[in-house]
């Protein structure tokens, strides 16, 4: 008989190869497992249904027993907001800040550790997902109601996962085919005509086989121009479809496999509203159209032995996107006709060996060795036609190998060291070392340290997509144009965690500190209002981020979070070390979550106060920095019965908007004695561009009889 520690971890010993273990806890239904000796297992116990008894437990989103600095957002966190897609999931979490790229396309970007979202490695259950052409709208294309959880890791994570995590990793997990939900339906109606419908269905074909089908649809044909500049604040979305179908085979002691496909298609229409297209002042028909299609497939297979395991992962997708910016007559606005296609494939084999060393017959030290390799192939073609024609073509052939060793001493210390070696046909040899460490002190402080080197291939036209909504001329450095320059950086980090009790109140204190130093970085230099220069780094580029969180559990059903972070990111712009634009210098977030003990009523309130961010030069037509501003989000959920939930909420309830987000919306250039022509520009966005958005939704879940 053994007992788990405060983190829920337990070890067992036995002389037989196969063990039958009974796991039990007071108030929960016991479970019996058949395990091989030295095998790792994750056990979930479900509460006993006792009449007139409510059993509650408090879960810390910080993964304290994990060596990486990881925050897990589960179903409780995901339901704090409407969570219509992945980009709308982070309103209640201060680690990631999300904003719009421009005032025309509706595309979103995130910032993490003071860096642009392209430096975060975003993956679907460990597989490549939001990269390449999908950087543009990938987050919007992940339906929130189908998410099971999101694991957010700061800094350079496991080298086994990938090489692109300069600021961190975001791994989103779909609800599995063998989950407790047999049917899930979500209907969402938002202000300004946004309507969404989501259906997820799972079926257990047999004891080992299960399948899942999910369908997401969205439409919004209403024109919204709250600031009266003639341009739609967000593009209309007449058609948005996402379909996934997947299968899962699970044998506890032998083979496991999952495979499936997903398809997404989207159309957007923006630009001048119909009320202004015949107006004599504009005398033009500026429009923005985009159509995107993406089909992806995956296959994962695994095998377990006594002290070995094997995993084989495969991911493939084809992505096609077309977009048009401008006036057909080219009378007042520059015109850009964009076309992009990408074919991607990756296969990876992972072998894992784990063993224990004993002292006096008891397991004391645990060791895990992972090694393997894979091949990544990516074909990219991007073309922009118009007055400023651009073209990007790239064929990537990237074989790689890796090894990673993990050492654990009881539950108090763990150390992970890994090395990844790659040979890229365009960028040469990569040597990417990474290290992570976790230590629990005798007075129960948890300390985590990390350091690692990362690298990524640039997708410059996709990354600059929002700036197409401007009259700027694009000027690209020849090294970048000829595919001879990538991005590489070192990231170092530290994390402290401590919890303590004062009376009946529990407090959690978390501090994160990170530093990133770029060896090579692509600079999007918009300091001249008439052009965008895409340049190689000639001086220094670095960032440092500090975040402090204080979580207070006042009662079992009332929790408040106070979070403050400061992000300082600098790059060399033509010999001047300047702050990277549009990144708030600091953010203060306050979240209050309340629920009745019966779980029939839940309320969530979030206040976010953002500090100033630098604005590139506009020849005195814009200030040098944005003001400090606040946004308020709130949601109330009522669950009258098991499986039924009605929720109502709002975003930006304090009605803050960036004034005049578009420079020269009439498209006419102005000149004076002190500046050159100031062109139409809708890409200089630092805050909300629309007013409050109210929404109403309903969730229905049919659970399995045995769950």
XYZ file of C-alpha atoms in Angstrom:
707
model
C 0.000 0.000 0.000
C 1.346 3.430 -0.938
C -0.026 6.959 -0.759
C 0.369 9.776 -3.262
C 2.100 13.010 -2.367
C 0.598 16.524 -2.489
C 1.078 16.631 -6.252
C -0.829 13.391 -6.787
C 2.307 11.394 -7.642
C 2.900 7.886 -6.338
C 5.369 5.058 -6.953
C 4.882 1.353 -6.447
C 7.101 -1.688 -6.220
C 6.505 -5.290 -7.056
C 8.288 -8.522 -7.881
C 5.987 -9.654 -10.692
C 6.193 -8.273 -14.224
C 2.478 -7.514 -14.257
C 0.707 -5.776 -11.395
C -2.927 -5.256 -10.500
C -3.234 -1.912 -8.710
C -6.319 -0.545 -6.987
C -6.446 3.274 -6.851
C -8.860 4.831 -4.377
C -9.632 8.144 -2.714
C -12.224 9.197 -0.192
C -15.415 10.244 -1.977
C -14.318 8.882 -5.370
C -15.041 5.656 -7.205
C -12.063 3.285 -7.033
C -10.398 2.047 -10.210
C -8.341 -1.085 -10.896
C -5.451 -1.041 -13.376
C -3.425 -3.836 -14.908
C 0.093 -2.473 -15.360
C 3.510 -3.731 -16.193
C 6.249 -3.113 -13.637
C 7.940 0.319 -14.055
C 5.140 1.537 -16.330
C 3.876 5.096 -15.929
C 0.136 5.648 -15.702
C -2.230 8.581 -15.360
C -5.361 7.843 -13.329
C -8.527 9.928 -13.197
C -11.026 9.118 -10.452
C -14.623 10.279 -10.754
C -16.657 11.487 -7.748
C -19.179 9.109 -6.222
C -22.766 10.243 -6.741
C -23.831 10.588 -3.115
C -27.280 11.900 -2.336
C -27.256 15.431 -0.827
C -23.454 15.543 -0.966
C -21.297 17.842 -3.095
C -17.620 16.935 -3.516
C -15.348 19.744 -4.710
C -11.649 19.953 -5.461
C -9.452 22.892 -6.343
C -7.095 22.531 -9.319
C -4.046 24.687 -9.861
C -3.609 25.593 -13.525
C 0.157 25.709 -13.046
C 1.581 22.255 -13.696
C 3.742 22.090 -10.585
C 4.962 18.527 -11.063
C 6.089 19.227 -14.632
C 9.646 20.414 -15.223
C 8.649 22.886 -17.940
C 6.974 26.161 -16.907
C 3.539 25.078 -18.109
C 0.034 26.408 -17.506
C -2.876 24.102 -18.334
C -6.187 25.643 -19.331
C -8.883 22.984 -18.952
C -12.651 23.004 -19.572
C -13.304 25.207 -16.535
C -10.892 27.837 -17.837
C -12.144 27.575 -21.406
C -15.722 28.286 -20.344
C -14.830 31.526 -18.576
C -15.356 33.263 -21.927
C -17.327 32.393 -25.032
C -14.134 30.938 -26.547
C -15.434 30.876 -30.092
C -11.920 30.223 -31.382
C -8.365 29.851 -30.133
C -7.553 33.558 -30.489
C -10.379 34.423 -28.047
C -9.191 31.991 -25.403
C -6.607 34.220 -23.715
C -8.725 37.127 -22.428
C -8.502 35.803 -18.855
C -4.798 34.842 -18.996
C -2.049 37.456 -18.847
C 0.681 35.285 -20.361
C -0.635 35.891 -23.882
C -1.960 39.175 -25.265
C -4.038 39.141 -28.475
C -4.793 42.047 -30.802
C -5.637 42.864 -34.407
C -3.006 43.239 -37.133
C -4.903 45.992 -38.986
C -8.266 47.724 -39.364
C -9.309 45.923 -42.583
C -8.698 42.149 -42.584
C -9.860 41.142 -39.071
C -6.653 39.063 -38.670
C -5.371 38.590 -35.131
C -1.893 38.344 -33.666
C -0.629 37.400 -30.233
C 2.304 38.544 -28.118
C 4.146 36.266 -25.717
C 7.179 37.269 -23.635
C 7.108 40.623 -25.445
C 7.547 39.008 -28.857
C 5.291 38.632 -31.871
C 3.151 35.494 -31.979
C 5.168 34.012 -34.852
C 7.899 33.261 -32.288
C 5.566 30.957 -30.328
C 5.324 27.359 -31.508
C 1.584 26.574 -31.762
C 0.790 22.885 -32.207
C -2.203 20.577 -32.456
C -1.631 17.750 -29.943
C 2.110 17.980 -30.537
C 1.797 18.145 -34.342
C 2.621 21.114 -36.595
C -0.408 23.348 -36.977
C -0.248 27.145 -36.990
C 2.787 27.946 -39.116
C 3.463 29.011 -42.697
C 0.392 30.380 -44.447
C -1.665 29.368 -41.419
C 0.071 32.037 -39.304
C -2.438 34.507 -40.726
C -5.763 32.980 -39.665
C -4.816 29.771 -37.926
C -6.082 30.752 -34.470
C -9.441 31.927 -35.841
C -9.783 28.560 -37.583
C -9.646 26.514 -34.338
C -13.211 26.296 -32.910
C -13.203 26.875 -29.170
C -16.118 24.541 -28.259
C -14.126 21.541 -29.536
C -11.039 22.240 -27.404
C -10.348 19.881 -24.520
C -7.424 21.835 -23.058
C -4.548 24.177 -23.876
C -1.025 23.722 -22.510
C 0.942 26.962 -22.503
C 4.694 26.664 -21.864
C 6.969 29.691 -21.618
C 10.524 29.670 -22.902
C 12.257 26.977 -24.920
C 10.353 23.768 -24.249
C 11.157 20.178 -25.059
C 13.517 19.793 -28.011
C 11.567 16.682 -29.032
C 8.500 18.771 -29.921
C 10.154 21.162 -32.362
C 12.776 23.852 -32.974
C 10.635 27.006 -33.327
C 9.746 27.801 -29.684
C 11.635 31.082 -29.251
C 9.068 32.549 -26.841
C 7.229 29.347 -25.911
C 4.861 26.596 -26.968
C 1.074 26.568 -27.142
C -0.329 23.065 -27.575
C -4.091 22.821 -28.035
C -5.832 19.485 -27.594
C -9.085 18.489 -29.277
C -11.686 16.583 -27.337
C -10.717 12.909 -27.826
C -12.978 10.341 -29.537
C -13.325 8.392 -26.276
C -14.269 11.411 -24.144
C -17.317 11.451 -21.844
C -19.322 13.624 -24.230
C -21.383 11.594 -26.663
C -22.882 14.757 -28.178
C -22.021 18.422 -27.724
C -23.932 21.299 -29.341
C -23.020 24.956 -29.000
C -24.922 27.890 -30.514
C -23.532 31.435 -30.302
C -25.175 34.706 -31.328
C -23.043 37.833 -31.143
C -23.681 41.502 -31.635
C -23.479 42.813 -35.188
C -24.929 39.619 -36.630
C -22.301 36.999 -35.813
C -23.890 33.525 -35.709
C -22.025 30.300 -34.946
C -23.056 26.680 -34.659
C -20.950 23.751 -33.411
C -21.738 20.049 -33.273
C -19.424 17.361 -31.902
C -20.334 13.679 -31.872
C -18.331 10.739 -30.525
C -19.019 7.029 -30.682
C -17.373 4.052 -29.010
C -17.380 1.460 -31.764
C -15.921 -1.223 -29.489
C -13.892 -1.531 -26.325
C -10.792 -0.287 -28.152
C -12.081 1.706 -31.130
C -13.765 5.123 -30.981
C -14.470 7.893 -33.470
C -15.232 11.624 -33.464
C -16.867 13.990 -35.946
C -17.065 17.757 -35.413
C -18.579 20.488 -37.592
C -18.198 24.237 -37.066
C -20.004 26.888 -39.081
C -20.061 30.668 -38.822
C -21.606 33.526 -40.768
C -21.750 37.294 -40.349
C -23.128 39.425 -43.191
C -23.816 42.604 -41.256
C -21.807 45.749 -41.996
C -20.237 47.408 -38.950
C -18.701 50.896 -39.078
C -18.897 52.335 -35.567
C -16.222 54.997 -36.065
C -17.808 56.394 -39.230
C -14.655 56.401 -41.377
C -16.433 54.573 -44.200
C -14.537 51.290 -43.708
C -15.978 48.188 -42.078
C -14.464 47.737 -38.634
C -14.422 43.979 -39.226
C -14.908 42.198 -42.558
C -18.124 40.354 -43.274
C -17.822 36.590 -43.044
C -20.460 35.053 -45.319
C -18.972 31.562 -45.076
C -16.739 29.776 -42.577
C -16.682 25.974 -42.284
C -14.490 23.598 -40.302
C -14.933 19.801 -40.319
C -12.864 17.189 -38.485
C -13.177 13.407 -38.462
C -10.813 11.181 -36.485
C -10.436 7.638 -35.178
C -8.718 6.297 -32.088
C -7.536 2.782 -31.201
C -6.406 2.220 -27.613
C -4.979 -0.978 -26.160
C -3.711 -0.476 -22.627
C -0.666 -2.717 -22.908
C 0.132 -2.775 -26.626
C -0.631 -0.669 -29.686
C -2.286 2.730 -29.775
C -3.083 4.807 -32.832
C -5.022 7.884 -33.931
C -5.658 9.199 -37.412
C -7.986 11.682 -39.059
C -8.397 14.704 -41.281
C -9.767 18.227 -41.012
C -10.965 20.662 -43.654
C -11.557 24.390 -43.342
C -12.832 27.000 -45.767
C -13.411 30.690 -45.174
C -14.449 33.775 -47.103
C -14.096 37.386 -45.931
C -15.360 40.633 -47.473
C -14.279 44.037 -46.199
C -13.208 47.519 -47.181
C -15.493 50.467 -47.806
C -19.077 49.856 -46.751
C -21.831 49.961 -49.363
C -23.021 53.306 -47.984
C -19.754 54.941 -49.047
C -18.946 53.235 -52.334
C -20.931 55.755 -54.359
C -20.028 58.726 -52.175
C -18.541 61.645 -54.069
C -15.869 62.209 -51.417
C -14.404 58.738 -51.842
C -15.283 58.203 -55.507
C -13.727 54.734 -55.218
C -14.569 51.164 -54.357
C -11.810 49.995 -52.025
C -12.481 46.377 -51.172
C -10.820 43.537 -49.356
C -11.668 39.949 -50.322
C -10.087 36.761 -49.025
C -10.806 33.104 -49.673
C -8.907 30.344 -47.902
C -9.027 26.539 -48.142
C -7.015 24.114 -46.047
C -7.088 20.323 -45.783
C -4.906 18.487 -43.275
C -4.399 14.897 -42.162
C -2.543 13.246 -39.315
C -1.568 9.777 -38.142
C -0.047 8.899 -34.763
C 0.952 5.401 -33.659
C 2.508 4.160 -30.425
C 3.681 0.932 -28.824
C 4.440 0.185 -25.154
C 6.823 -2.402 -23.754
C 8.137 -3.054 -20.243
C 10.694 -0.213 -20.199
C 10.404 1.061 -23.755
C 7.910 2.970 -25.823
C 7.776 4.036 -29.443
C 5.860 6.829 -31.158
C 5.468 7.574 -34.853
C 3.889 10.934 -35.779
C 2.833 12.202 -39.201
C 1.260 15.486 -40.309
C 0.359 16.681 -43.820
C -1.598 19.646 -45.147
C -2.304 21.699 -48.251
C -3.262 25.360 -47.931
C -4.487 27.743 -50.624
C -5.246 31.428 -49.999
C -6.208 34.289 -52.313
C -6.781 37.904 -51.289
C -7.386 41.253 -52.971
C -6.721 44.720 -51.518
C -7.550 47.992 -53.217
C -9.511 49.809 -55.875
C -10.045 48.168 -59.257
C -9.661 51.564 -60.917
C -6.550 52.373 -58.856
C -7.831 55.923 -58.647
C -7.094 56.618 -54.986
C -5.763 53.406 -53.428
C -2.897 51.099 -54.324
C -3.962 47.611 -55.379
C -2.498 44.270 -54.267
C -3.625 40.895 -55.561
C -2.238 38.137 -53.306
C -1.997 34.394 -53.968
C -0.365 31.787 -51.727
C -0.084 27.995 -51.759
C 1.699 25.703 -49.315
C 2.223 21.933 -49.191
C 3.647 20.603 -45.928
C 4.617 17.187 -44.598
C 6.451 15.958 -41.514
C 7.181 12.480 -40.142
C 8.847 11.860 -36.799
C 9.908 8.735 -34.892
C 10.387 8.908 -31.111
C 11.885 6.116 -28.985
C 11.777 6.281 -25.209
C 13.557 4.181 -22.583
C 12.833 4.599 -18.885
C 14.332 2.917 -15.830
C 14.715 3.397 -12.093
C 17.657 3.031 -9.738
C 16.949 1.713 -6.264
C 18.357 2.182 -2.784
C 17.605 -0.347 -0.073
C 14.978 -1.912 -2.296
C 13.120 1.359 -2.950
C 12.983 3.355 -6.171
C 14.952 6.547 -5.673
C 16.042 7.866 -9.055
C 14.046 7.853 -12.298
C 15.636 8.161 -15.725
C 14.106 8.693 -19.156
C 15.962 8.784 -22.454
C 14.195 9.959 -25.607
C 15.801 9.890 -29.020
C 14.737 9.778 -32.622
C 14.526 11.811 -35.783
C 12.349 12.934 -38.616
C 11.976 14.773 -41.877
C 10.163 18.046 -42.627
C 9.315 19.054 -46.196
C 7.616 22.346 -47.068
C 6.815 23.897 -50.448
C 5.719 27.555 -50.429
C 4.741 29.924 -53.241
C 3.480 33.463 -52.596
C 2.836 36.131 -55.228
C 1.614 39.719 -54.966
C 0.581 41.487 -58.181
C 0.039 45.232 -58.500
C 2.079 48.389 -58.514
C 4.592 46.798 -56.092
C 4.918 43.159 -57.282
C 6.396 40.676 -54.781
C 7.205 36.989 -54.896
C 8.382 34.322 -52.474
C 9.141 30.719 -53.465
C 10.767 28.221 -51.154
C 11.372 24.498 -51.032
C 12.472 23.239 -47.608
C 14.044 19.827 -47.034
C 14.929 19.448 -43.375
C 16.059 16.093 -41.854
C 16.779 16.134 -38.117
C 17.688 14.021 -35.117
C 17.349 14.609 -31.379
C 18.059 13.161 -27.974
C 16.750 14.181 -24.557
C 17.587 12.855 -21.098
C 15.395 13.340 -18.004
C 16.535 12.683 -14.460
C 14.150 12.775 -11.471
C 14.964 12.423 -7.793
C 11.775 11.528 -5.935
C 9.446 14.482 -6.567
C 11.828 17.188 -5.369
C 14.211 17.525 -8.300
C 14.110 16.992 -12.050
C 16.488 17.907 -14.846
C 15.989 17.701 -18.616
C 18.793 18.178 -21.138
C 18.384 17.781 -24.876
C 20.110 18.406 -28.191
C 18.610 18.675 -31.660
C 20.724 18.484 -34.827
C 19.237 19.524 -38.159
C 20.488 20.081 -41.665
C 18.396 22.557 -43.631
C 18.829 22.740 -47.390
C 18.621 26.566 -47.266
C 19.972 27.567 -43.854
C 22.586 24.898 -43.195
C 23.399 23.097 -39.954
C 21.477 23.696 -36.727
C 22.768 22.740 -33.272
C 19.962 23.435 -30.813
C 20.657 22.595 -27.133
C 18.017 23.021 -24.425
C 17.910 22.536 -20.669
C 15.108 22.653 -18.069
C 15.284 22.143 -14.312
C 12.756 21.912 -11.462
C 13.573 21.943 -7.748
C 11.268 21.889 -4.722
C 13.025 23.380 -1.714
C 12.535 22.051 1.825
C 10.244 25.015 2.599
C 8.148 24.094 -0.497
C 9.248 26.770 -2.927
C 9.139 25.449 -6.481
C 11.927 26.801 -8.701
C 12.139 26.208 -12.444
C 14.987 27.256 -14.738
C 15.312 26.951 -18.510
C 17.693 27.859 -21.325
C 17.688 26.939 -24.967
C 18.398 27.859 -28.563
C 15.642 27.956 -31.176
C 15.338 28.756 -34.878
C 12.541 29.350 -37.379
C 12.037 29.785 -41.102
C 10.508 33.188 -42.010
C 7.286 33.637 -43.989
C 7.694 37.346 -44.657
C 4.693 38.027 -46.902
C 2.298 36.171 -44.597
C 3.804 37.929 -41.566
C 3.334 41.314 -43.282
C -0.176 40.532 -44.541
C -1.869 43.244 -42.448
C 0.434 45.894 -43.941
C -0.981 45.101 -47.395
C -3.867 47.297 -46.199
C -1.765 50.405 -46.799
C -0.126 52.419 -49.543
C 3.389 51.520 -48.371
C 5.982 50.255 -50.830
C 7.572 46.945 -49.791
C 11.383 46.888 -49.952
C 12.951 43.478 -49.179
C 16.613 42.822 -48.391
C 18.227 40.578 -51.086
C 19.420 38.032 -48.481
C 15.832 37.576 -47.318
C 14.412 37.632 -50.828
C 16.849 34.897 -51.900
C 16.016 32.636 -48.908
C 19.458 33.003 -47.303
C 18.417 34.374 -43.915
C 16.489 32.731 -41.076
C 15.850 33.666 -37.417
C 17.721 32.281 -34.414
C 17.647 33.162 -30.715
C 18.599 32.082 -27.194
C 15.912 32.185 -24.490
C 16.577 32.011 -20.738
C 13.958 31.860 -18.010
C 13.191 31.385 -14.338
C 9.924 30.618 -12.528
C 9.095 30.714 -8.806
C 5.950 29.307 -7.199
C 4.805 29.368 -3.591
C 1.440 28.741 -1.985
C 0.457 29.514 1.581
C -2.627 29.841 3.774
C -3.837 32.738 5.908
C -6.850 31.663 7.913
C -9.307 30.040 5.520
C -7.794 31.778 2.488
C -5.279 30.119 0.174
C -2.785 32.241 -1.765
C -0.625 31.306 -4.745
C 2.304 33.487 -5.756
C 3.990 33.050 -9.143
C 6.910 34.963 -10.685
C 8.152 34.472 -14.263
C 11.281 36.181 -15.652
C 12.571 35.624 -19.204
C 15.235 37.034 -21.513
C 15.554 36.460 -25.281
C 18.650 37.375 -27.314
C 18.427 37.172 -31.099
C 21.382 36.045 -33.167
C 19.485 36.659 -36.400
C 16.168 38.447 -36.758
C 14.106 39.895 -39.601
C 13.149 43.518 -38.940
C 9.880 44.893 -40.343
C 10.923 48.539 -40.452
C 7.916 50.871 -40.811
C 9.663 54.004 -39.535
C 9.269 55.680 -42.941
C 5.532 56.343 -43.571
C 5.893 55.710 -47.295
C 7.402 52.194 -47.184
C 7.985 48.965 -45.286
C 11.563 47.742 -45.337
C 12.046 44.056 -44.519
C 15.649 43.933 -43.314
C 18.220 41.678 -41.700
C 19.322 42.515 -38.160
C 22.424 44.738 -38.196
C 22.722 45.453 -34.480
C 21.053 44.054 -31.366
C 17.594 42.611 -30.804
C 16.463 41.352 -27.412
C 13.532 41.255 -25.019
C 12.951 40.678 -21.350
C 9.640 39.884 -19.698
C 8.610 39.841 -16.048
C 5.216 38.592 -14.850
C 3.887 38.324 -11.290
C 0.609 36.555 -10.464
C -1.227 36.432 -7.160
C -4.120 33.960 -7.045
C -6.445 34.107 -4.035
C -8.997 31.415 -3.155
C -11.228 33.345 -0.782
C -13.716 30.521 -0.527
C -14.265 27.234 -2.280
C -16.347 29.045 -4.884
C -14.633 32.462 -5.171
C -11.231 32.992 -6.792
C -9.475 36.192 -7.783
C -6.322 36.596 -9.866
C -4.171 39.707 -9.982
C -1.479 39.644 -12.642
C 1.079 42.260 -13.640
C 3.608 41.905 -16.429
C 6.087 44.153 -18.166
C 7.405 43.364 -21.651
C 10.433 45.229 -22.955
C 11.419 44.320 -26.535
C 14.071 46.244 -28.469
C 15.499 45.966 -31.987
C 17.941 47.952 -34.096
C 16.151 50.177 -36.625
C 18.683 51.837 -38.960
C 21.252 52.144 -36.203
C 18.769 53.208 -33.505
C 17.807 50.837 -30.705
C 14.023 51.286 -30.429
C 11.162 49.482 -28.739
C 9.324 47.095 -31.006
C 6.036 48.778 -31.980
C 2.514 48.003 -30.726
C 3.660 45.981 -27.675
C 2.295 47.421 -24.374
C 5.092 48.197 -21.932
C 3.012 46.728 -19.120
C -0.345 45.002 -18.561
C -2.333 44.696 -15.342
C -5.076 42.054 -15.314
C -7.687 41.405 -12.629
C -9.956 38.361 -12.911
C -12.712 37.359 -10.483
C -14.455 34.001 -10.871
C -17.452 32.933 -8.767
C -19.654 29.864 -8.841
C -22.367 28.467 -6.644
C -21.509 25.201 -4.873
C -24.173 23.506 -7.001
C -22.370 24.714 -10.174
C -25.706 26.005 -11.511
C -24.446 29.580 -11.633
C -21.014 30.873 -12.661
C -19.816 34.438 -13.142
C -16.531 35.713 -14.505
C -15.198 39.292 -14.634
C -11.921 40.486 -16.192
C -10.429 43.981 -16.140
C -7.320 44.525 -18.280
C -5.306 47.746 -18.095
C -2.683 48.154 -20.838
C 0.187 50.615 -20.749
C 1.550 52.648 -23.664
C 3.148 51.099 -26.724
C 5.406 52.730 -29.307
C 3.929 53.862 -32.626
C 6.246 54.066 -35.671
C 6.901 57.468 -37.170
C 3.999 59.052 -39.063
C 5.505 62.506 -39.647
C 3.574 63.960 -36.702
C 0.184 62.681 -37.906
C 0.071 60.225 -35.006
C 1.502 60.502 -31.477
C 4.728 58.650 -30.697
C 2.992 56.270 -28.279
C -0.492 54.981 -27.540
C -2.360 55.991 -24.363
C -2.971 53.774 -21.374
C -6.404 52.165 -21.695
C -8.632 49.556 -20.094
C -11.012 46.871 -21.348
C -13.685 45.010 -19.388
C -15.016 41.548 -20.228
C -17.674 39.647 -18.287
C -19.764 36.499 -18.603
C -22.539 34.810 -16.619
C -23.449 31.139 -17.066
C -26.612 29.413 -15.843
C -26.844 25.614 -15.842
C -30.380 24.576 -14.799
C -29.736 20.877 -15.409
C -26.829 18.574 -16.157
C -25.831 19.019 -19.789
C -27.613 22.363 -20.316
C -25.824 25.720 -20.071
C -26.990 29.193 -21.042
C -24.378 31.950 -21.077
C -24.441 35.676 -21.741
C -21.523 38.072 -21.789
C -19.754 40.995 -23.344
C -16.336 42.186 -24.467
C -14.973 45.719 -24.207
C -17.936 46.689 -22.045
C -16.334 50.012 -21.108
C -16.582 51.069 -24.795
C -12.983 51.991 -25.563
C -11.918 52.362 -29.199
C -8.767 53.489 -30.959
C -9.707 56.800 -32.527
C -9.217 57.136 -36.283
C -7.494 53.759 -36.794
C -7.008 54.410 -40.552
C -4.700 57.157 -41.809
C -6.212 58.943 -44.840
C -9.260 56.650 -45.253
C -10.193 58.643 -48.372
C -6.972 57.448 -50.003
C -5.857 60.938 -50.990
C -2.227 61.756 -50.148
C -1.545 65.002 -48.340
C 1.664 66.990 -48.535
C 2.952 69.970 -46.664
C 6.246 71.753 -46.321
C 7.538 69.442 -43.549
C 6.726 65.924 -44.737
C 6.413 63.769 -47.835
C 3.139 62.234 -48.959
C 1.275 60.485 -46.160
C -0.469 57.502 -47.714
C -3.535 55.490 -46.843
C -2.555 53.148 -43.968
C -4.817 50.815 -41.971
C -2.007 48.781 -40.393
C -1.111 50.955 -37.389
C -3.327 49.301 -34.767
C -2.538 49.308 -31.043
C -6.007 48.892 -29.449
C -9.639 47.875 -29.993
C -11.160 49.164 -33.227
C -14.804 48.444 -32.366
C -17.086 49.107 -29.440
C -18.711 46.684 -26.998
C -19.716 43.263 -28.296
C -22.491 41.441 -26.453
C -23.192 37.764 -27.027
C -25.603 35.026 -26.041
C -25.004 31.289 -26.242
C -26.326 27.858 -25.347
C -24.480 24.582 -24.749
C -26.030 21.137 -24.693
C -24.010 18.062 -23.759
C -25.213 14.474 -23.779
C -22.930 12.409 -21.554
C -22.371 8.681 -21.775
C -24.190 6.469 -19.314
C -20.912 5.065 -17.974
C -19.209 8.475 -17.435
